[in-house]
């Protein structure tokens, strides 16, 4: 049984949903999981966990600043323990941006930090126009149309591959068990 810290950074809640799916899978396998919003203070020491996973979504070309702030503040500990990172963004809905190597947001994040998580991946996120302010709807619409997806100011589209989410969760516990 592993003790896993699963941190997430979200604007509209989809990354938290992905984190909860991973946590449910781990708990079913009798792992102990703390799911925690990375923008809030963490009361436990990282050393009390066997592995740390960070998931962050992208908005306006960048992951939330809370994600990189956490990594910067805990770099030494993160480098010494099994860790994983996943990004959630909409560029990941089409190849070659559906892999960590091909996704510009993942590559930008990794270039911004010396942290080298043992496992890194990217998941396509969710578009929910109904939640956004008009300015954001227009920005999202123009980005989607520019890449061939016809969406409208009321569109809701979920692009996440949930089997890939479950496979990543499984890979994390397997990698942790092998250490
Ligand atoms: C205003 C806005 C800006 C966004 N900017 C980007 C972007 O620059 N690149 C990208 O790939 N996805 C972008 N997205 C898509 C989000 O990453 C996607 O909706 C994701 O699922 C959000 O996750 P969250 O609900 O956890 O915040 C943007 C979405 C919105 C609403």
PDB file of C-alpha atoms and ligand atoms in Angstrom:
ATOM      1  CA  UNK A   1       0.000   0.000   0.000  1.00  0.00           C
ATOM      2  CA  UNK A   2       1.411   3.384  -0.993  1.00  0.00           C
ATOM      3  CA  UNK A   3       0.624   6.799   0.430  1.00  0.00           C
ATOM      4  CA  UNK A   4       0.137   9.171  -2.502  1.00  0.00           C
ATOM      5  CA  UNK A   5      -0.186  12.950  -2.533  1.00  0.00           C
ATOM      6  CA  UNK A   6      -2.219  14.059  -5.551  1.00  0.00           C
ATOM      7  CA  UNK A   7      -2.045  17.801  -6.095  1.00  0.00           C
ATOM      8  CA  UNK A   8      -4.131  19.563  -8.681  1.00  0.00           C
ATOM      9  CA  UNK A   9      -4.396  23.041 -10.069  1.00  0.00           C
ATOM     10  CA  UNK A  10      -7.605  23.963 -11.865  1.00  0.00           C
ATOM     11  CA  UNK A  11      -9.605  26.933 -13.092  1.00  0.00           C
ATOM     12  CA  UNK A  12     -12.856  25.284 -14.160  1.00  0.00           C
ATOM     13  CA  UNK A  13     -12.716  22.014 -12.205  1.00  0.00           C
ATOM     14  CA  UNK A  14     -11.816  19.478 -14.903  1.00  0.00           C
ATOM     15  CA  UNK A  15      -8.322  18.755 -13.582  1.00  0.00           C
ATOM     16  CA  UNK A  16      -9.841  18.117 -10.154  1.00  0.00           C
ATOM     17  CA  UNK A  17     -12.239  15.640 -11.792  1.00  0.00           C
ATOM     18  CA  UNK A  18      -9.316  13.827 -13.422  1.00  0.00           C
ATOM     19  CA  UNK A  19      -7.530  13.777 -10.053  1.00  0.00           C
ATOM     20  CA  UNK A  20     -10.617  12.301  -8.394  1.00  0.00           C
ATOM     21  CA  UNK A  21     -10.857   9.528 -10.987  1.00  0.00           C
ATOM     22  CA  UNK A  22      -7.211   8.631 -10.315  1.00  0.00           C
ATOM     23  CA  UNK A  23      -7.735   8.779  -6.548  1.00  0.00           C
ATOM     24  CA  UNK A  24     -10.803   6.523  -6.740  1.00  0.00           C
ATOM     25  CA  UNK A  25      -8.801   3.943  -8.664  1.00  0.00           C
ATOM     26  CA  UNK A  26      -5.946   4.007  -6.148  1.00  0.00           C
ATOM     27  CA  UNK A  27      -8.262   3.784  -3.163  1.00  0.00           C
ATOM     28  CA  UNK A  28      -9.962   0.764  -4.722  1.00  0.00           C
ATOM     29  CA  UNK A  29      -6.487  -0.811  -4.805  1.00  0.00           C
ATOM     30  CA  UNK A  30      -6.091   0.064  -1.101  1.00  0.00           C
ATOM     31  CA  UNK A  31      -3.638   2.898  -1.532  1.00  0.00           C
ATOM     32  CA  UNK A  32      -3.961   5.908   0.735  1.00  0.00           C
ATOM     33  CA  UNK A  33      -4.502   9.147  -1.214  1.00  0.00           C
ATOM     34  CA  UNK A  34      -4.629  12.801  -0.267  1.00  0.00           C
ATOM     35  CA  UNK A  35      -6.165  14.913  -3.048  1.00  0.00           C
ATOM     36  CA  UNK A  36      -5.251  18.537  -2.482  1.00  0.00           C
ATOM     37  CA  UNK A  37      -5.690  21.855  -4.302  1.00  0.00           C
ATOM     38  CA  UNK A  38      -2.130  23.073  -4.839  1.00  0.00           C
ATOM     39  CA  UNK A  39      -3.178  26.706  -4.375  1.00  0.00           C
ATOM     40  CA  UNK A  40      -4.005  25.995  -0.722  1.00  0.00           C
ATOM     41  CA  UNK A  41      -1.497  25.479   2.113  1.00  0.00           C
ATOM     42  CA  UNK A  42      -0.435  21.865   2.576  1.00  0.00           C
ATOM     43  CA  UNK A  43      -0.280  20.779   6.200  1.00  0.00           C
ATOM     44  CA  UNK A  44       1.581  17.489   5.657  1.00  0.00           C
ATOM     45  CA  UNK A  45       5.287  17.105   4.863  1.00  0.00           C
ATOM     46  CA  UNK A  46       6.087  15.650   1.444  1.00  0.00           C
ATOM     47  CA  UNK A  47       8.350  13.155   3.177  1.00  0.00           C
ATOM     48  CA  UNK A  48       5.252  11.536   4.719  1.00  0.00           C
ATOM     49  CA  UNK A  49       4.189  10.349   1.230  1.00  0.00           C
ATOM     50  CA  UNK A  50       5.618   7.610  -0.982  1.00  0.00           C
ATOM     51  CA  UNK A  51       4.865   9.518  -4.189  1.00  0.00           C
ATOM     52  CA  UNK A  52       3.696  12.963  -5.303  1.00  0.00           C
ATOM     53  CA  UNK A  53       1.606  13.633  -8.393  1.00  0.00           C
ATOM     54  CA  UNK A  54       0.887  17.112  -9.727  1.00  0.00           C
ATOM     55  CA  UNK A  55      -1.797  17.856 -12.311  1.00  0.00           C
ATOM     56  CA  UNK A  56      -2.285  21.327 -13.763  1.00  0.00           C
ATOM     57  CA  UNK A  57      -4.419  22.824 -16.501  1.00  0.00           C
ATOM     58  CA  UNK A  58      -3.512  25.472 -19.039  1.00  0.00           C
ATOM     59  CA  UNK A  59      -5.192  28.804 -19.542  1.00  0.00           C
ATOM     60  CA  UNK A  60      -4.007  31.509 -21.895  1.00  0.00           C
ATOM     61  CA  UNK A  61      -0.862  29.578 -22.822  1.00  0.00           C
ATOM     62  CA  UNK A  62       0.378  28.757 -19.308  1.00  0.00           C
ATOM     63  CA  UNK A  63      -0.205  26.386 -16.433  1.00  0.00           C
ATOM     64  CA  UNK A  64      -1.534  28.048 -13.291  1.00  0.00           C
ATOM     65  CA  UNK A  65       1.199  29.813 -11.388  1.00  0.00           C
ATOM     66  CA  UNK A  66       0.370  27.820  -8.212  1.00  0.00           C
ATOM     67  CA  UNK A  67       1.739  24.678  -9.876  1.00  0.00           C
ATOM     68  CA  UNK A  68       5.157  26.148 -10.647  1.00  0.00           C
ATOM     69  CA  UNK A  69       5.267  27.915  -7.285  1.00  0.00           C
ATOM     70  CA  UNK A  70       4.736  24.608  -5.493  1.00  0.00           C
ATOM     71  CA  UNK A  71       7.407  22.892  -7.560  1.00  0.00           C
ATOM     72  CA  UNK A  72       9.853  25.735  -6.892  1.00  0.00           C
ATOM     73  CA  UNK A  73       9.186  25.648  -3.155  1.00  0.00           C
ATOM     74  CA  UNK A  74       9.581  21.848  -2.867  1.00  0.00           C
ATOM     75  CA  UNK A  75      12.129  21.140  -5.573  1.00  0.00           C
ATOM     76  CA  UNK A  76      14.688  19.332  -3.418  1.00  0.00           C
ATOM     77  CA  UNK A  77      12.118  16.965  -1.914  1.00  0.00           C
ATOM     78  CA  UNK A  78      10.447  16.333  -5.277  1.00  0.00           C
ATOM     79  CA  UNK A  79      13.770  15.408  -6.863  1.00  0.00           C
ATOM     80  CA  UNK A  80      14.349  12.738  -4.219  1.00  0.00           C
ATOM     81  CA  UNK A  81      11.042  10.876  -4.385  1.00  0.00           C
ATOM     82  CA  UNK A  82       8.877   9.198  -7.026  1.00  0.00           C
ATOM     83  CA  UNK A  83       6.837  11.923  -8.683  1.00  0.00           C
ATOM     84  CA  UNK A  84       4.638  12.460 -11.707  1.00  0.00           C
ATOM     85  CA  UNK A  85       3.203  15.381 -13.625  1.00  0.00           C
ATOM     86  CA  UNK A  86       0.188  15.618 -15.906  1.00  0.00           C
ATOM     87  CA  UNK A  87      -1.011  18.587 -17.874  1.00  0.00           C
ATOM     88  CA  UNK A  88      -4.602  19.180 -18.962  1.00  0.00           C
ATOM     89  CA  UNK A  89      -5.142  21.304 -22.028  1.00  0.00           C
ATOM     90  CA  UNK A  90      -7.026  21.420 -25.299  1.00  0.00           C
ATOM     91  CA  UNK A  91      -4.063  21.320 -27.641  1.00  0.00           C
ATOM     92  CA  UNK A  92      -3.728  17.718 -26.474  1.00  0.00           C
ATOM     93  CA  UNK A  93      -6.887  16.724 -28.331  1.00  0.00           C
ATOM     94  CA  UNK A  94      -4.997  16.226 -31.598  1.00  0.00           C
ATOM     95  CA  UNK A  95      -1.721  14.475 -32.495  1.00  0.00           C
ATOM     96  CA  UNK A  96       1.180  15.116 -32.172  1.00  0.00           C
ATOM     97  CA  UNK A  97       0.214  17.352 -29.214  1.00  0.00           C
ATOM     98  CA  UNK A  98      -1.441  14.433 -27.427  1.00  0.00           C
ATOM     99  CA  UNK A  99       1.890  13.245 -26.023  1.00  0.00           C
ATOM    100  CA  UNK A 100       4.146  14.848 -23.430  1.00  0.00           C
ATOM    101  CA  UNK A 101       6.941  15.089 -26.016  1.00  0.00           C
ATOM    102  CA  UNK A 102       4.706  16.715 -28.629  1.00  0.00           C
ATOM    103  CA  UNK A 103       2.703  19.018 -26.398  1.00  0.00           C
ATOM    104  CA  UNK A 104       4.092  22.571 -26.299  1.00  0.00           C
ATOM    105  CA  UNK A 105       2.547  23.339 -22.886  1.00  0.00           C
ATOM    106  CA  UNK A 106       4.201  20.312 -21.282  1.00  0.00           C
ATOM    107  CA  UNK A 107       7.513  21.122 -22.909  1.00  0.00           C
ATOM    108  CA  UNK A 108       7.287  24.749 -21.773  1.00  0.00           C
ATOM    109  CA  UNK A 109       6.541  23.631 -18.215  1.00  0.00           C
ATOM    110  CA  UNK A 110       9.466  21.192 -18.133  1.00  0.00           C
ATOM    111  CA  UNK A 111      11.777  23.829 -19.588  1.00  0.00           C
ATOM    112  CA  UNK A 112      10.786  26.198 -16.774  1.00  0.00           C
ATOM    113  CA  UNK A 113      11.935  23.911 -13.947  1.00  0.00           C
ATOM    114  CA  UNK A 114      14.762  21.512 -13.055  1.00  0.00           C
ATOM    115  CA  UNK A 115      12.128  19.092 -11.645  1.00  0.00           C
ATOM    116  CA  UNK A 116      12.244  15.820 -13.533  1.00  0.00           C
ATOM    117  CA  UNK A 117       9.159  13.795 -12.596  1.00  0.00           C
ATOM    118  CA  UNK A 118       9.516  10.057 -13.203  1.00  0.00           C
ATOM    119  CA  UNK A 119       6.327  10.044 -15.287  1.00  0.00           C
ATOM    120  CA  UNK A 120       4.870  12.856 -17.399  1.00  0.00           C
ATOM    121  CA  UNK A 121       1.775  12.904 -19.567  1.00  0.00           C
ATOM    122  CA  UNK A 122      -0.892  15.153 -21.016  1.00  0.00           C
ATOM    123  CA  UNK A 123      -4.657  14.748 -21.158  1.00  0.00           C
ATOM    124  CA  UNK A 124      -7.051  16.594 -23.423  1.00  0.00           C
ATOM    125  CA  UNK A 125      -9.392  18.694 -21.300  1.00  0.00           C
ATOM    126  CA  UNK A 126     -12.931  19.934 -21.474  1.00  0.00           C
ATOM    127  CA  UNK A 127     -14.505  22.915 -23.164  1.00  0.00           C
ATOM    128  CA  UNK A 128     -17.574  24.293 -21.430  1.00  0.00           C
ATOM    129  CA  UNK A 129     -18.460  27.588 -23.065  1.00  0.00           C
ATOM    130  CA  UNK A 130     -21.431  28.100 -20.740  1.00  0.00           C
ATOM    131  CA  UNK A 131     -19.039  28.684 -17.826  1.00  0.00           C
ATOM    132  CA  UNK A 132     -16.848  31.282 -19.514  1.00  0.00           C
ATOM    133  CA  UNK A 133     -17.091  35.038 -19.706  1.00  0.00           C
ATOM    134  CA  UNK A 134     -17.755  36.326 -23.228  1.00  0.00           C
ATOM    135  CA  UNK A 135     -14.149  37.387 -23.725  1.00  0.00           C
ATOM    136  CA  UNK A 136     -12.983  33.854 -22.880  1.00  0.00           C
ATOM    137  CA  UNK A 137     -15.649  32.279 -25.098  1.00  0.00           C
ATOM    138  CA  UNK A 138     -14.402  34.287 -28.046  1.00  0.00           C
ATOM    139  CA  UNK A 139     -10.777  33.392 -27.282  1.00  0.00           C
ATOM    140  CA  UNK A 140     -11.637  29.705 -26.959  1.00  0.00           C
ATOM    141  CA  UNK A 141     -13.792  29.757 -30.108  1.00  0.00           C
ATOM    142  CA  UNK A 142     -11.099  31.314 -32.220  1.00  0.00           C
ATOM    143  CA  UNK A 143      -8.465  28.836 -30.946  1.00  0.00           C
ATOM    144  CA  UNK A 144     -10.772  25.886 -31.666  1.00  0.00           C
ATOM    145  CA  UNK A 145     -11.794  27.095 -35.132  1.00  0.00           C
ATOM    146  CA  UNK A 146      -8.152  27.747 -35.979  1.00  0.00           C
ATOM    147  CA  UNK A 147      -7.468  24.069 -35.376  1.00  0.00           C
ATOM    148  CA  UNK A 148     -10.492  22.778 -37.256  1.00  0.00           C
ATOM    149  CA  UNK A 149     -13.091  22.281 -34.487  1.00  0.00           C
ATOM    150  CA  UNK A 150     -16.387  24.097 -35.031  1.00  0.00           C
ATOM    151  CA  UNK A 151     -17.617  25.101 -31.616  1.00  0.00           C
ATOM    152  CA  UNK A 152     -20.218  27.672 -30.621  1.00  0.00           C
ATOM    153  CA  UNK A 153     -20.703  30.030 -27.670  1.00  0.00           C
ATOM    154  CA  UNK A 154     -22.892  27.374 -25.970  1.00  0.00           C
ATOM    155  CA  UNK A 155     -20.801  24.263 -26.828  1.00  0.00           C
ATOM    156  CA  UNK A 156     -19.769  21.713 -24.205  1.00  0.00           C
ATOM    157  CA  UNK A 157     -17.148  19.187 -25.343  1.00  0.00           C
ATOM    158  CA  UNK A 158     -15.195  16.747 -23.250  1.00  0.00           C
ATOM    159  CA  UNK A 159     -12.100  15.409 -24.995  1.00  0.00           C
ATOM    160  CA  UNK A 160     -10.529  13.487 -22.103  1.00  0.00           C
ATOM    161  CA  UNK A 161      -9.497   9.888 -22.770  1.00  0.00           C
ATOM    162  CA  UNK A 162     -10.538   8.312 -19.458  1.00  0.00           C
ATOM    163  CA  UNK A 163      -8.848   5.007 -20.291  1.00  0.00           C
ATOM    164  CA  UNK A 164      -5.574   6.938 -20.634  1.00  0.00           C
ATOM    165  CA  UNK A 165      -6.202   8.573 -17.252  1.00  0.00           C
ATOM    166  CA  UNK A 166      -6.693   5.159 -15.623  1.00  0.00           C
ATOM    167  CA  UNK A 167      -3.613   3.761 -17.389  1.00  0.00           C
ATOM    168  CA  UNK A 168      -1.497   6.651 -16.112  1.00  0.00           C
ATOM    169  CA  UNK A 169      -2.780   6.094 -12.567  1.00  0.00           C
ATOM    170  CA  UNK A 170      -1.832   2.432 -12.865  1.00  0.00           C
ATOM    171  CA  UNK A 171       1.640   3.291 -14.222  1.00  0.00           C
ATOM    172  CA  UNK A 172       2.264   5.565 -11.229  1.00  0.00           C
ATOM    173  CA  UNK A 173       1.529   2.879  -8.635  1.00  0.00           C
ATOM    174  CA  UNK A 174       3.567   0.328 -10.589  1.00  0.00           C
ATOM    175  CA  UNK A 175       6.543   2.701 -10.774  1.00  0.00           C
ATOM    176  CA  UNK A 176       6.234   3.486  -7.062  1.00  0.00           C
ATOM    177  CA  UNK A 177       6.124  -0.231  -6.178  1.00  0.00           C
ATOM    178  CA  UNK A 178       9.286  -0.805  -8.213  1.00  0.00           C
ATOM    179  CA  UNK A 179      11.302   1.750  -6.226  1.00  0.00           C
TER     180      UNK A 179
HETATM  181  C1  LIG B   1      -9.962  31.165 -21.357  1.00  0.00           C
HETATM  182  C2  LIG B   1      -9.342  29.846 -21.679  1.00  0.00           C
HETATM  183  C3  LIG B   1      -8.042  29.794 -22.147  1.00  0.00           C
HETATM  184  C4  LIG B   1      -7.471  28.552 -22.474  1.00  0.00           C
HETATM  185  N1  LIG B   1      -6.194  28.534 -22.961  1.00  0.00           N
HETATM  186  C5  LIG B   1      -5.683  27.364 -23.397  1.00  0.00           C
HETATM  187  C6  LIG B   1      -4.401  27.337 -24.012  1.00  0.00           C
HETATM  188  O1  LIG B   1      -3.695  28.336 -24.116  1.00  0.00           O
HETATM  189  N2  LIG B   1      -3.950  26.149 -24.484  1.00  0.00           N
HETATM  190  C7  LIG B   1      -4.694  24.992 -24.382  1.00  0.00           C
HETATM  191  O2  LIG B   1      -4.235  23.959 -24.869  1.00  0.00           O
HETATM  192  N3  LIG B   1      -5.896  24.983 -23.766  1.00  0.00           N
HETATM  193  C8  LIG B   1      -6.399  26.138 -23.280  1.00  0.00           C
HETATM  194  N4  LIG B   1      -7.620  26.159 -22.668  1.00  0.00           N
HETATM  195  C9  LIG B   1      -8.328  24.886 -22.456  1.00  0.00           C
HETATM  196  C10 LIG B   1      -8.208  24.396 -20.999  1.00  0.00           C
HETATM  197  O3  LIG B   1      -6.894  23.991 -20.710  1.00  0.00           O
HETATM  198  C11 LIG B   1      -9.185  23.217 -20.820  1.00  0.00           C
HETATM  199  O4  LIG B   1     -10.498  23.745 -20.903  1.00  0.00           O
HETATM  200  C12 LIG B   1      -9.005  22.463 -19.527  1.00  0.00           C
HETATM  201  O5  LIG B   1      -9.869  21.344 -19.525  1.00  0.00           O
HETATM  202  C13 LIG B   1      -9.266  23.341 -18.301  1.00  0.00           C
HETATM  203  O6  LIG B   1      -9.061  22.573 -17.146  1.00  0.00           O
HETATM  204  P1  LIG B   1      -9.570  23.056 -15.714  1.00  0.00           P
HETATM  205  O7  LIG B   1     -11.073  22.954 -15.738  1.00  0.00           O
HETATM  206  O8  LIG B   1      -8.960  22.098 -14.766  1.00  0.00           O
HETATM  207  O9  LIG B   1      -9.077  24.459 -15.507  1.00  0.00           O
HETATM  208  C14 LIG B   1      -8.208  27.358 -22.316  1.00  0.00           C
HETATM  209  C15 LIG B   1      -9.516  27.421 -21.817  1.00  0.00           C
HETATM  210  C16 LIG B   1     -10.083  28.648 -21.513  1.00  0.00           C
HETATM  211  C17 LIG B   1     -11.491  28.695 -21.003  1.00  0.00           C
END
